[in-house]
XYZ file of C-alpha atoms in Angstrom:
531
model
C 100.875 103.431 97.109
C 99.627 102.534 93.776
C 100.667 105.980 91.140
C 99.044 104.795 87.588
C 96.496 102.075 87.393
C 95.446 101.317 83.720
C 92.776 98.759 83.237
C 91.182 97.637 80.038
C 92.436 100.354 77.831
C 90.951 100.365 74.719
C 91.480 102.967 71.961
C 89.908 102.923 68.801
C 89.435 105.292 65.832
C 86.064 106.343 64.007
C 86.164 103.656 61.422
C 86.963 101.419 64.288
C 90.432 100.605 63.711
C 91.586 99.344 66.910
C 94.811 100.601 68.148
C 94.438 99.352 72.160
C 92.962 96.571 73.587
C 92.072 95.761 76.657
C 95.811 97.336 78.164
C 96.673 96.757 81.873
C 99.068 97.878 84.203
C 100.143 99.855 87.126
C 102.833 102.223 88.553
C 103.740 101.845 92.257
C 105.691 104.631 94.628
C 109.213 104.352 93.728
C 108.576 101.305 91.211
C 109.935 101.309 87.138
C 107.840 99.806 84.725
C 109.229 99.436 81.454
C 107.018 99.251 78.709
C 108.777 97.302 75.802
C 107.833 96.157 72.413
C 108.310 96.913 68.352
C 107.598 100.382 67.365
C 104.020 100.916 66.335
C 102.848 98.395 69.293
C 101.312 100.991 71.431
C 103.622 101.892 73.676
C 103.388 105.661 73.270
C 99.903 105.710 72.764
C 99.875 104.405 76.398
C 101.749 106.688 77.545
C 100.178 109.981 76.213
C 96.516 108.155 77.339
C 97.974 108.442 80.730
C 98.471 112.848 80.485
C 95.316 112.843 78.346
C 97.100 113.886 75.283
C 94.679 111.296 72.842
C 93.280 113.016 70.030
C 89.631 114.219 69.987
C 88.446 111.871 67.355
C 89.621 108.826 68.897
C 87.266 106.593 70.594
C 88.140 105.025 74.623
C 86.891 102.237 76.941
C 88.830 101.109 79.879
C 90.075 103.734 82.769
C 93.062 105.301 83.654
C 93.781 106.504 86.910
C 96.813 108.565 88.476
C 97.028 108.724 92.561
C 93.091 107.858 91.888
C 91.822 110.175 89.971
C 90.317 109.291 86.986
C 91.993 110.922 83.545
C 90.078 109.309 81.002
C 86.714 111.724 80.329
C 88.554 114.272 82.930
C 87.895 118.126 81.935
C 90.523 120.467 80.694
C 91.352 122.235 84.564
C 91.633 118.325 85.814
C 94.027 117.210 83.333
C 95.794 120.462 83.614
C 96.631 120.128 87.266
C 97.354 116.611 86.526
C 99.883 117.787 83.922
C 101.201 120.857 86.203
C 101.760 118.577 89.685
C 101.159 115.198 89.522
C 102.926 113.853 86.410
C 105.294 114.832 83.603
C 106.379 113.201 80.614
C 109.424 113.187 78.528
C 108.774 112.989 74.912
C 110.435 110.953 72.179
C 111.124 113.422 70.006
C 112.828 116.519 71.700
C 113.083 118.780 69.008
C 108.841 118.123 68.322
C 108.352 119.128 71.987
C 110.466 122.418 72.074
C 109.213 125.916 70.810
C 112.141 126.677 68.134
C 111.668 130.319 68.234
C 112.200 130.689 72.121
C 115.693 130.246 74.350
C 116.206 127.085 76.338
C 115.705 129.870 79.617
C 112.222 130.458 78.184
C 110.706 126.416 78.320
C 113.309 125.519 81.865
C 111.064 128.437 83.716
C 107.688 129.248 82.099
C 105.617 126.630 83.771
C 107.240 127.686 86.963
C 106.786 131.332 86.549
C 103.192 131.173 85.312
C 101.816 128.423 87.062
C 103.849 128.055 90.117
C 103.805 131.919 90.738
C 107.813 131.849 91.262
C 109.883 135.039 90.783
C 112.000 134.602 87.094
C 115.722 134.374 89.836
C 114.171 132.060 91.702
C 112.984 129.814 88.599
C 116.455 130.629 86.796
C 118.488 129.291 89.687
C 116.207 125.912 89.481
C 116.561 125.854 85.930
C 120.223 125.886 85.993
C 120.169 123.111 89.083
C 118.329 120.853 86.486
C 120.788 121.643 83.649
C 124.104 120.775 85.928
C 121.827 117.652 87.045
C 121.204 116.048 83.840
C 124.682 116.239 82.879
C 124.761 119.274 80.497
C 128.489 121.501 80.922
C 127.238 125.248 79.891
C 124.254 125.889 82.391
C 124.716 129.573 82.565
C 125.320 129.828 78.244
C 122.630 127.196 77.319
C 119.753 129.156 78.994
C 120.458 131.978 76.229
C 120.681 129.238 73.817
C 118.133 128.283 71.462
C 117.742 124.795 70.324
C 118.769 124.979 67.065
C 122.160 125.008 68.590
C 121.816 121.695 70.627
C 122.444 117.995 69.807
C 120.363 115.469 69.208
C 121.329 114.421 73.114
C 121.946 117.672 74.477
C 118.231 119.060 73.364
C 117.259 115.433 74.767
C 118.628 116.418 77.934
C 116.893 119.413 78.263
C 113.671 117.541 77.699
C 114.263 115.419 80.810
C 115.443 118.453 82.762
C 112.014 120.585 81.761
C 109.638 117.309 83.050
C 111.322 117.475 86.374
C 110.876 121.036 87.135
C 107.748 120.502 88.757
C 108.859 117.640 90.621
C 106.289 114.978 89.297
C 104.894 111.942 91.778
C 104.779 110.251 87.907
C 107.146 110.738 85.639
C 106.308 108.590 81.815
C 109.183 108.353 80.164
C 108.977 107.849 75.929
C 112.316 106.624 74.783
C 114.520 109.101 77.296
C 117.723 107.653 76.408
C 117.344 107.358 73.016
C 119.332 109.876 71.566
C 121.929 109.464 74.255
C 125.343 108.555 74.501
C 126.109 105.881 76.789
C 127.675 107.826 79.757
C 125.235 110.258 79.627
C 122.375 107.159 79.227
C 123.970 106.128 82.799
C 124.066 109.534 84.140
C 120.415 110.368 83.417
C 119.201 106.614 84.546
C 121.704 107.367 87.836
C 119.464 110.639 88.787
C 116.485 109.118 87.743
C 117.026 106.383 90.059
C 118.131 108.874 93.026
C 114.621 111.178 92.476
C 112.673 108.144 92.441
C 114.220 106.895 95.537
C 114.355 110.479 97.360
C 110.788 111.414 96.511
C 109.189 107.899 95.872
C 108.645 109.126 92.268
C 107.206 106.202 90.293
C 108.002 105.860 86.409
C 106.165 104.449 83.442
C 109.552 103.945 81.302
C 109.330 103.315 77.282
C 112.078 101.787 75.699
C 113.382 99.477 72.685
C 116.880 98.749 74.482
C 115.864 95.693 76.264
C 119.049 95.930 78.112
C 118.576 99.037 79.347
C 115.078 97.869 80.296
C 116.519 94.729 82.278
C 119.147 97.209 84.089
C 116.459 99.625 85.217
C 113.162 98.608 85.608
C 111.395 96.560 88.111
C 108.930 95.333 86.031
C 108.178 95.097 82.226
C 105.235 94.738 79.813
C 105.840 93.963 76.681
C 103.203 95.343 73.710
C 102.654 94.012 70.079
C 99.943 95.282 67.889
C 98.059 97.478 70.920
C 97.759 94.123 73.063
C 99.902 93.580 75.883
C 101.713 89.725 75.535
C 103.353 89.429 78.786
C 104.569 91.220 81.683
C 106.398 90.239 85.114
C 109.040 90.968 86.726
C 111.843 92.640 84.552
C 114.341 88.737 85.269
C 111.966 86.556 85.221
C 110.898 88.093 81.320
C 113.805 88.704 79.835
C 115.712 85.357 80.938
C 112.805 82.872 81.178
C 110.245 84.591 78.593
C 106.868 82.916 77.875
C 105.642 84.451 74.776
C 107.421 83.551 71.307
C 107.241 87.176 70.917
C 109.490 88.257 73.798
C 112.043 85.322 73.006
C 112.304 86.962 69.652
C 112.863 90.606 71.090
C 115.555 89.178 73.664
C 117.272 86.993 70.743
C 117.709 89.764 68.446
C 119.145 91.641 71.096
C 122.797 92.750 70.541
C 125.462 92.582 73.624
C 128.862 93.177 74.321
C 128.842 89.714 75.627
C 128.885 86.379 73.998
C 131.000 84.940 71.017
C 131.185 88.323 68.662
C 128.756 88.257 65.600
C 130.076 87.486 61.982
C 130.530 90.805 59.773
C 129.582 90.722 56.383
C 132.033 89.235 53.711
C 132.285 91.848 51.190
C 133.105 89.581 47.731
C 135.696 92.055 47.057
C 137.781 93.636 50.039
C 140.126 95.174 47.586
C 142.711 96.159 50.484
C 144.887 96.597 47.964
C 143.515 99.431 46.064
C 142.732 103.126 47.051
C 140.531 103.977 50.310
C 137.050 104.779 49.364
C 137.284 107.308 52.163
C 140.184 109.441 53.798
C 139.872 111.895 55.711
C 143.199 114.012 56.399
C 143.666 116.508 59.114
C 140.485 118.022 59.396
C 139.941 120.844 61.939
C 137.110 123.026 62.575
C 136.334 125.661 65.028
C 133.106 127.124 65.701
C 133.383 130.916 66.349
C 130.336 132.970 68.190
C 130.235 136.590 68.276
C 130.670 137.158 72.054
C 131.268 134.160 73.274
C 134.804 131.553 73.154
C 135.462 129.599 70.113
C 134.491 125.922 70.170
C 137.163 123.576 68.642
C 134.334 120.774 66.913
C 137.511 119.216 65.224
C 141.113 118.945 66.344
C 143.114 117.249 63.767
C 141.139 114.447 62.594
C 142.686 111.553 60.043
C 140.277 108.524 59.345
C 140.421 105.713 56.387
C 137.989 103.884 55.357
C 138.587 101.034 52.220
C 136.117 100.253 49.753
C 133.939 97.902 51.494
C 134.595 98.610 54.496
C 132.990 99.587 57.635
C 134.010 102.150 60.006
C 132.361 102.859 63.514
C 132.810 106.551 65.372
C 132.131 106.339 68.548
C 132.131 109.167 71.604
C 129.838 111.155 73.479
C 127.468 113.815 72.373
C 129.804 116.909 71.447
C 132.790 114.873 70.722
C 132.560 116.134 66.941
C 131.035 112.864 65.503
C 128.516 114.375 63.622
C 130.464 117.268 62.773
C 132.771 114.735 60.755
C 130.107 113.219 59.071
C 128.490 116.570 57.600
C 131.843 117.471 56.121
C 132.407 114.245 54.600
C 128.712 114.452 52.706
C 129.727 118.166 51.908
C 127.262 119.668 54.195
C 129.878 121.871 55.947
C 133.670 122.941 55.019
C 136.481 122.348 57.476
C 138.653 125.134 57.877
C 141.840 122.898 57.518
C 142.123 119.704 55.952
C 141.462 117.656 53.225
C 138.546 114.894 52.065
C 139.014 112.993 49.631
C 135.971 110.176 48.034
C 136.628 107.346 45.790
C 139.921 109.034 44.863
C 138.365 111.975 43.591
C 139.030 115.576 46.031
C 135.894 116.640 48.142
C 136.748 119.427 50.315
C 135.243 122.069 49.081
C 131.581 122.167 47.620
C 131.141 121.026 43.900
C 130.015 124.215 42.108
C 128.106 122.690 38.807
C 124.963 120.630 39.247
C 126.180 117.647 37.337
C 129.101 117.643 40.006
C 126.996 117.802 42.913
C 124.338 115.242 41.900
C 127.585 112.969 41.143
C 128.829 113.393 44.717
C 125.227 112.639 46.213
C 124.874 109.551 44.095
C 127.929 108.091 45.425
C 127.804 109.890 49.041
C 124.538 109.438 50.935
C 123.497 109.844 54.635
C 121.011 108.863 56.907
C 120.836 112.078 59.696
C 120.099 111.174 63.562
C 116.676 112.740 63.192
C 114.193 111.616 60.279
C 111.528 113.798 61.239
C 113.898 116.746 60.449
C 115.249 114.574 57.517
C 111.408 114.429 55.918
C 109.632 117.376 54.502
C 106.185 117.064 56.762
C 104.396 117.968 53.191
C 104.778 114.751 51.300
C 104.532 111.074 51.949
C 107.120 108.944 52.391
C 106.350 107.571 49.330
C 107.458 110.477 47.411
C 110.453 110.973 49.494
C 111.766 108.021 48.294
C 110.637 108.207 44.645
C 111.735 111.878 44.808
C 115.068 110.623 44.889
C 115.236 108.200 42.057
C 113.306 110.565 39.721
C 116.468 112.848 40.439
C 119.340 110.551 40.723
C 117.603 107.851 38.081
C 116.064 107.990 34.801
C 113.291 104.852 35.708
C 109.892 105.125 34.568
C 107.259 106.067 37.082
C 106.151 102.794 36.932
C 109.016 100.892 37.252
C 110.100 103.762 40.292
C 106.627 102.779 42.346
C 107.758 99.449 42.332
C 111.264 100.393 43.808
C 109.756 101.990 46.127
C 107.758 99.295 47.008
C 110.541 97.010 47.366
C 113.026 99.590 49.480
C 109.881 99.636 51.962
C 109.720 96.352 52.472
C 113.397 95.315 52.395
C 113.401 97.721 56.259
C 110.386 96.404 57.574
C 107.317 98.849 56.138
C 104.851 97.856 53.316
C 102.626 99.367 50.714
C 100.331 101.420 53.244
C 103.481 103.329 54.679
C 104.075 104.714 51.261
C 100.607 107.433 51.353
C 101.804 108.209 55.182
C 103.211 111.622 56.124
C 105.666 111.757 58.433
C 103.727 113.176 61.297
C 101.828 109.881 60.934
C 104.398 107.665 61.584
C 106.130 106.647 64.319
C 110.057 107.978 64.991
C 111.050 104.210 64.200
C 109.023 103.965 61.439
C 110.394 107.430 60.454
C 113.723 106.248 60.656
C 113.404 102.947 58.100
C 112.080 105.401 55.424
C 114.589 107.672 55.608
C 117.165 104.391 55.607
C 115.469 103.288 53.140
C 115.703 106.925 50.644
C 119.226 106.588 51.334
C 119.901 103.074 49.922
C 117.539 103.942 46.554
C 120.706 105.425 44.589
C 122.675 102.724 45.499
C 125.412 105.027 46.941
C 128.861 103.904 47.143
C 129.335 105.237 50.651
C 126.890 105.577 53.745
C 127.140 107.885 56.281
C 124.690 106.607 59.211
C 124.622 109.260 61.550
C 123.075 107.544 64.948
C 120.618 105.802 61.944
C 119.402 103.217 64.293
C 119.137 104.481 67.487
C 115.054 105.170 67.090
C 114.496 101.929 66.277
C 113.028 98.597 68.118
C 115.768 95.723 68.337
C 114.094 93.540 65.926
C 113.957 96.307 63.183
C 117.311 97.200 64.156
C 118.284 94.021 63.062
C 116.569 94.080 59.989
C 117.657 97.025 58.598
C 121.413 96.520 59.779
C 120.735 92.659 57.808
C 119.354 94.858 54.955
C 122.550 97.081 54.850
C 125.096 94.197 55.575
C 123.131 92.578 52.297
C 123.727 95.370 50.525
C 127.601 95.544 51.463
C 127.986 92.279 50.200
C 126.352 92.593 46.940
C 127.708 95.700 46.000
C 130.839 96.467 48.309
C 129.093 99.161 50.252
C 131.168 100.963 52.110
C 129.712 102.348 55.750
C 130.605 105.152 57.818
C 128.822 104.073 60.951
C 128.078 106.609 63.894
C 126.733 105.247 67.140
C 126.286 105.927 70.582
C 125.359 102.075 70.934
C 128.901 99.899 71.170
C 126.892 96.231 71.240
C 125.685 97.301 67.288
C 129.017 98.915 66.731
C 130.600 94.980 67.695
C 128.092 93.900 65.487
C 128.112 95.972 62.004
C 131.924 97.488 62.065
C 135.389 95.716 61.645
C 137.436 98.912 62.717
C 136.428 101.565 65.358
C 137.890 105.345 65.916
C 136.729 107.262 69.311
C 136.058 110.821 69.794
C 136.585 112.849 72.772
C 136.232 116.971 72.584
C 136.913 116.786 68.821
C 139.845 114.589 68.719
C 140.185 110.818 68.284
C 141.526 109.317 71.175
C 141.823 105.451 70.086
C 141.297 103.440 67.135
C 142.104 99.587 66.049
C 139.809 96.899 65.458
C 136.749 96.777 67.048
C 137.052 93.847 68.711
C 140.566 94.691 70.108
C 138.554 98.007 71.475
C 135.882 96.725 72.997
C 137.564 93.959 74.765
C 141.131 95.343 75.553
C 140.729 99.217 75.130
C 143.979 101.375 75.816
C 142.287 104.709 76.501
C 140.498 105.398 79.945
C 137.870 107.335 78.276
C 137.036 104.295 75.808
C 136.644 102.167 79.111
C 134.874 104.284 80.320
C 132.700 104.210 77.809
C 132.101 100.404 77.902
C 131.506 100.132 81.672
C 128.404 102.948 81.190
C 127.122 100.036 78.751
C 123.792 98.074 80.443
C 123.880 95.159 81.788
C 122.880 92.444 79.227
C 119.206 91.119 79.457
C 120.443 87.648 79.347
């Protein structure tokens, strides 16, 4: 039975700026599409066409149909019991989808309480089935929770969790996985897999990880510039591809596989001299009225030299970002000591001079830019924001820096009036990358930095910050759920487990002989290559 049938999709705005054209596809009972391509192709806008979630102003030709029923044109009490029982979706952005001011209790039951006419135990007990399915370890403490208090991955979690409450035919899925370490990434994909097979759920599955995409889905299309460029089965595409496009997208793909990349030669490696970072014994515990400490940090040493680049690697909770807001001076350990291009940084610089010092040689690109943006100016200003404050260039001449940060990660002129809420989470991403490298810091912090974008940005902004390293000995602090880019970017690797590091060496040494169990672990939840 045919789920989704899209045909000739068109989408187009009132001064007839084409976004779709002429999109086809379908969704079969118990069948995975994947839906692949650059960000800014289209790929979401598909998706949210297929809920009815288009804005009023934009302008649509084509038809899209789910178990037959037309959505395009449909009235509000159609698409709502399309929304309520026929398909979910799971958003890109979880934090964007979740009402801040209410408890994680409050969005798992609502729709079943007020729409489903279920008592508020029998939704709870659902609720908490979902939570335990998708991999999260509080149930009963997280529904009191709000999510200000999640992850990245653990609010993403949630997300999936709330679409299947209702137990969709179609579930459209916008970059899941993204914000996902990789045993949870194989967890989640595991109980996709056994819904779609128990209930013949079909899915309409967005995603930039190709390899993922060649592990999961049955079929893919692949999108550039609101135009679909080939699709087939999910093999047949990614091994013998037809379009230069796709060969480019499966090329710039990194694996675990294969002779291992070169890193970047840093002119001077200056092992000789004084770490640019070291980290000694730092410890942190979390304490909640009411509720048992959480140990975040358990004794942590790292060192990083100047020019240098250091991966952290371990599941969502495992203290990784924790590590790398203390480092940046964000939060204050409660044991231990930081120190930064010699100079002592564990507790908070109290002068300004001292604290615009530390954030010219200490930058950091967070896990989520739309967080990371103020929604009131462009990105523009963001970035010219910081060298007014951290430079003393002339408006002029900080335009034109601007311009060229832009385009050194992949965006151009017209990016620089957009406002964040305009812009893709990709797209996002680069200009926050991009405000980060503007002061020319001596270290970066790149907290999960790349994990919202496309491969073939991916690989243009790691080029841009591997240019970077070798120009001005750049040292990197690299935090990543996704091992193939850690082989790729970092010489040395440290992995996390419950606050603690568990392993650490060079990466190549990891990744092909690890010691720990949990580290292989780790690589065997990797997907298969596309290749």
């Amino acid at each position: 039975m045919t789920l989704l049938e899209i045909e000739g999709l068109g989408i187009r705005l009132p001064d007839d700026t084409a976004l779709l054209r002429g999109i086809s596809l379908s969704v079969a009972s118990g069948e995975t599409v994947g839906l692949v391509g650059e960000s800014g192709s289209g790929k979401s806008l598909t998706a949210r066409a297929v809920l009815g979630l288009l804005p009023d102003r934009a302008r649509t030709d084509g038809s899209v149909r789910v178990e037959g029923r037309e959505v395009i044109g449909a009235s509000a009490r159609e698409l709502q019991d399309l929304r309520r029982h026929r398909a979910a979706m799971v958003f890109q952005d979880p934090r964007a989808g979740i009402n801040p001011m209410r408890t994680i209790g409050d969005h798992m039951t609502e729709s079943l309480r007020l729409c489903e006419g279920w008592s508020a135990a029998r939704a709870r007990v659902r609720a908490l089935e979902l939570l335990e399915a998708v991999g999260l370890p509080r149930p009963e403490e997280h529904l009191r929770q709000y999510p200000h208090e999640f992850s990245g991955g653990m609010l993403q979690r949630v997300m999936i969790a709330g679409a299947l409450t209702s137990d969709p035919r179609l579930l459209v899925c916008d970059e899941p996985t993204t914000a996902l370490d990789v045993t949870t990434q194989a967890d989640i994909i595991a109980l996709l897999g056994e819904l779609r097979a128990a209930r013949g759920m079909g899915m309409l599955f967005i995603t930039h990880d190709l390899n993922l995409a060649a592990s999961l889905c049955d079929r893919v299309v692949v999108m550039r510039a609101g135009v679909v460029v080939e699709q087939g089965d999910a093999t047949t595409v990614f091994r013998q591809p037809k379009a230069e496009y796709t060969r480019r997208l499966v090329a710039t793909t990194p694996t675990l596989s294969g002779e291992a990349p070169p890193l970047p030669a840093v002119s001077d490696p200056a092992h000789d001299r004084e770490p640019q970072l070291v980290v000694r014994h730092l410890s942190q515990t979390y304490h909640r009225r009411g509720k048992p400490p959480v140990a975040a940090l358990r004794d942590v040493s790292i060192e990083v030299a100047p020019g240098a680049a250091l991966a952290v690697v371990g599941e969502s909770g495992s203290g990784k970002s924790t590590l790398a807001r203390m480092i940046v001076g964000l939060e204050q350990p409660d044991a231990g000591d930081i120190r930064i291009g010699g100079h002592e940084r564990t507790t908070r610089p109290t002068s300004r001079a001292a604290r615009l010092a530390h954030a010219r040689s200490v930058q950091m690109v967070f896990q989520d830019p739309y967080l990371s943006l103020d929604p009131r100016i462009t990105a523009g200003r963001a970035i010219e924001d910081a060298l007014r404050l951290h430079t003393s260039l002339t408006t002029t001449d900080a335009r034109a820096r601007v311009r060229g940060l832009l385009e050194s990660v992949g965006l151009d002129e017209r990016h620089a009036g957009a406002r964040p809420r305009t812009l893709s989470g990709g797209q996002r991403q680069r200009v926050a990358i991009a405000r980060a490298l503007a002061v020319a810091p001596d270290l970066l912090v790149m907290d999960e930095a790349t994990s919202a974008l496309d491969v073939s940005v991916q690989a243009q902004v790691l080029d841009v910050v591997a240019e970077v390293r070798r120009e001005r000995g750049l040292t990197l602090l690299f935090i990543s759920h996704d091992l193939a880019v850690v082989r790729q970017v970092c010489d040395q690797t440290v992995v996390m487990r419950h606050g603690e590091i568990v392993e650490c060496g060079a990466t190549a040494e990891i990744l092909v002989a690890p010691s720990h169990p949990y580290t292989r672990r780790l690589i065997a939840s990797v997907p298969a290559p596309v290749t």
